Amino acid sequence: MTNNKYVLSWIDEMAAMTQPDKIVWIDGSEAQAEALRAEACSTGEMIKLNQEILPNCYLHRTAINDVARVEGRTFICTPTKEEAGNINNWMAPDEMYAKLKALYTGSMKGRTMYVIPYSMGVVGSDFAKYGIELTDSIYVVLNMLIMTRVGTNVLEALGDSPDYIKGLHARADIDEENRYITHFPQDNTIMSVNSGYGGNVLLGKKCFALRIASYLGRKEGWMAEHMLILGVEYPNGDIKYVTAAFPSACGKTNLAMLIPPKMLQEKGYKVWCVGDDIAWLRVNKEDGKLYAVNPENGFFGVAPGTNDKSNPNALATTMRDTIFTNVVHDTKNNTVWWEGLNDNPPAPGNAIDWKGNPWDCTKYDKKDKSTCGAHPNSRFTALAQNCPCISSEFNSLKGVPVSAIVFGGRRAKTAPLVYQSTSWQNGAFVGSIMASETTAAAAGAVGVVRRDPMAMRPFVGYNMGDYWAHWLAMGTKIPNPPKIFHVNWFRTDDEGHFIWPGFGDNMRVLLWILDRCEGKVDADITPIGYVPKAEDINIEGLDITLDTIKELLTVDKESWLADVENIKEFYAQVGDAVPQTMYDELAALEARLKA
Ligand code: OXD
Ligand code: MN
């Protein structure tokens, strides 16, 4: 399919090491995909679901020791440890290559090696970057066909160039002790072994579009971020775009596909999803604004909790052309189910759990994860184009202009509902101190704070401190930068109940944010930044008073000062590469809180 000598010689080398029985090139055709689906069903790797209810949908179960990304086994292999920094696991490239060689050698004996040429971003666009993933898993091929743009046109676009990301994945023995997800940024190479789970093996996603791309972005003057992208359409037809970064379990996919409250819908407001997980951002030379594309082609979403109230758009997206992983199989209807889908789990006798065992829903105990039918991290892989609210700009070559960047976290007390940073530099600082609290099981108990800068803690392909420096440097390169905000949907009252309704009502906060970007609304300055005047948050139709909004917007100096101490510890952990500017911002914040 190609004469590219760099591609061909690399594949020869990888095949000599892994020793597959045969090599099959993936051309992106429906006929080939269909044949692979049939083959996966014949071996039990996938189950074909009820084609009347769920056309072109399949179920897959991973090994039970292989259900999530493994941060402890994810490595950035730069020549020096300093380049990878203290937040990443590091190993010297030679040492890691040697270790991997032993694991890969002969690992594809008796198996087929599939060659997947894929693009992150629209093929041929300025944003696009190409990759080739070699894998011995049909499940990976079929997921990549959804999550990325795959086919011969990628090879045509690549031509004779050596400029592509090499990815090698082998399932090997799915041995946890020898599972490695490794990145060699200087070599444009990703190697993953002993896993079959999405985040570890769909190499276009976290490995390429975040870790390798963040490294490339720093080198080339752009940004790869763990952000959703959405468009807010106004009654007059104008659309303004927002990107947002949240740590996991903060409702990122729900926000990306938000449905506005009825009262706003009636006025003509709409929300369009451009992306739910990753944004690549570049400065547009014509208007000096930052433009965003979603480099992916599908959604790899968490199934549990997705339902027709929390996220009807996501649910609708999964109704066709979807691969479900580790959910419950309803054997009576040959459909799927997960916790939080509805109150009608399949009855005992008709239900197989994510491990492949008979499942009795009457034994389900919310507090005991081992009784779940679907794994808590069970997933759907679904085509973006099947999403009812997918943006008409999804395939745009130049991306969408970003008005606002929103950071967020799950904080019971500290962060107000929303605040605005005072500059790009201050906004980058706000991103660097992002954090989320784990929800403790005991009622009212406040969880552990995990600092997750820009929601990129597990995804920066180099030193976190240098990544912050790149953020600061980008500020000097964007003539018309987006404004930067921070939101917190998760403030709780004294009984531990969420105060803000969240979900679709988050639209009310987005509208304030966009009004600020347009200079249409005033704000109060506080030690942490600009906070709305309570009356400027639209509460029409909500069961909430102005006083509650005031409470949601308070900045409690004591808890912020405690947070400052925690941030100092975190900065020390990030180490020498933390830019002085970030320390200056932190000192200024502390001084304002103490004033
Ligand atoms: C994801 C993640 O799967 O962030 O998107 O973990
Ligand atoms: Mn993510």
PDB file of N, CA and C and ligand atoms in Angstrom, residues 69 205-206 210 226 252 276-278 459, ligand 2:
ATOM      1  N   ARG A  69      -6.201   2.311  32.350  1.00  0.00           N
ATOM      2  CA  ARG A  69      -4.854   2.795  32.083  1.00  0.00           C
ATOM      3  C   ARG A  69      -3.989   2.500  33.304  1.00  0.00           C
ATOM      4  N   LYS A 205      -4.645   7.771  20.940  1.00  0.00           N
ATOM      5  CA  LYS A 205      -5.343   8.627  21.907  1.00  0.00           C
ATOM      6  C   LYS A 205      -4.373   9.272  22.905  1.00  0.00           C
ATOM      7  N   LYS A 206      -4.274   8.709  24.103  1.00  0.00           N
ATOM      8  CA  LYS A 206      -3.461   9.345  25.141  1.00  0.00           C
ATOM      9  C   LYS A 206      -1.977   9.344  24.756  1.00  0.00           C
ATOM     10  N   LEU A 210      -1.830  13.073  23.138  1.00  0.00           N
ATOM     11  CA  LEU A 210      -1.441  13.881  24.293  1.00  0.00           C
ATOM     12  C   LEU A 210       0.061  13.805  24.586  1.00  0.00           C
ATOM     13  N   HIS A 226      -5.677  18.139  27.165  1.00  0.00           N
ATOM     14  CA  HIS A 226      -6.703  17.177  27.578  1.00  0.00           C
ATOM     15  C   HIS A 226      -8.015  17.939  27.774  1.00  0.00           C
ATOM     16  N   LYS A 252     -16.783  15.511  32.300  1.00  0.00           N
ATOM     17  CA  LYS A 252     -16.274  16.153  31.084  1.00  0.00           C
ATOM     18  C   LYS A 252     -17.109  15.796  29.847  1.00  0.00           C
ATOM     19  N   ASP A 276     -14.690  15.601  22.986  1.00  0.00           N
ATOM     20  CA  ASP A 276     -14.991  15.304  24.400  1.00  0.00           C
ATOM     21  C   ASP A 276     -13.740  15.055  25.229  1.00  0.00           C
ATOM     22  N   ASP A 277     -12.546  15.035  24.597  1.00  0.00           N
ATOM     23  CA  ASP A 277     -11.391  14.600  25.396  1.00  0.00           C
ATOM     24  C   ASP A 277     -10.094  15.338  25.075  1.00  0.00           C
ATOM     25  N   ILE A 278      -9.851  15.588  23.792  1.00  0.00           N
ATOM     26  CA  ILE A 278      -8.531  16.113  23.421  1.00  0.00           C
ATOM     27  C   ILE A 278      -8.692  17.296  22.464  1.00  0.00           C
ATOM     28  N   PHE A 459      -0.435  12.848  31.334  1.00  0.00           N
ATOM     29  CA  PHE A 459      -0.394  12.923  29.869  1.00  0.00           C
ATOM     30  C   PHE A 459       0.647  13.856  29.276  1.00  0.00           C
TER      31      PHE A 459
HETATM   32 MN    MN B   2      -9.442  11.771  29.037  1.00  0.00          MN
END
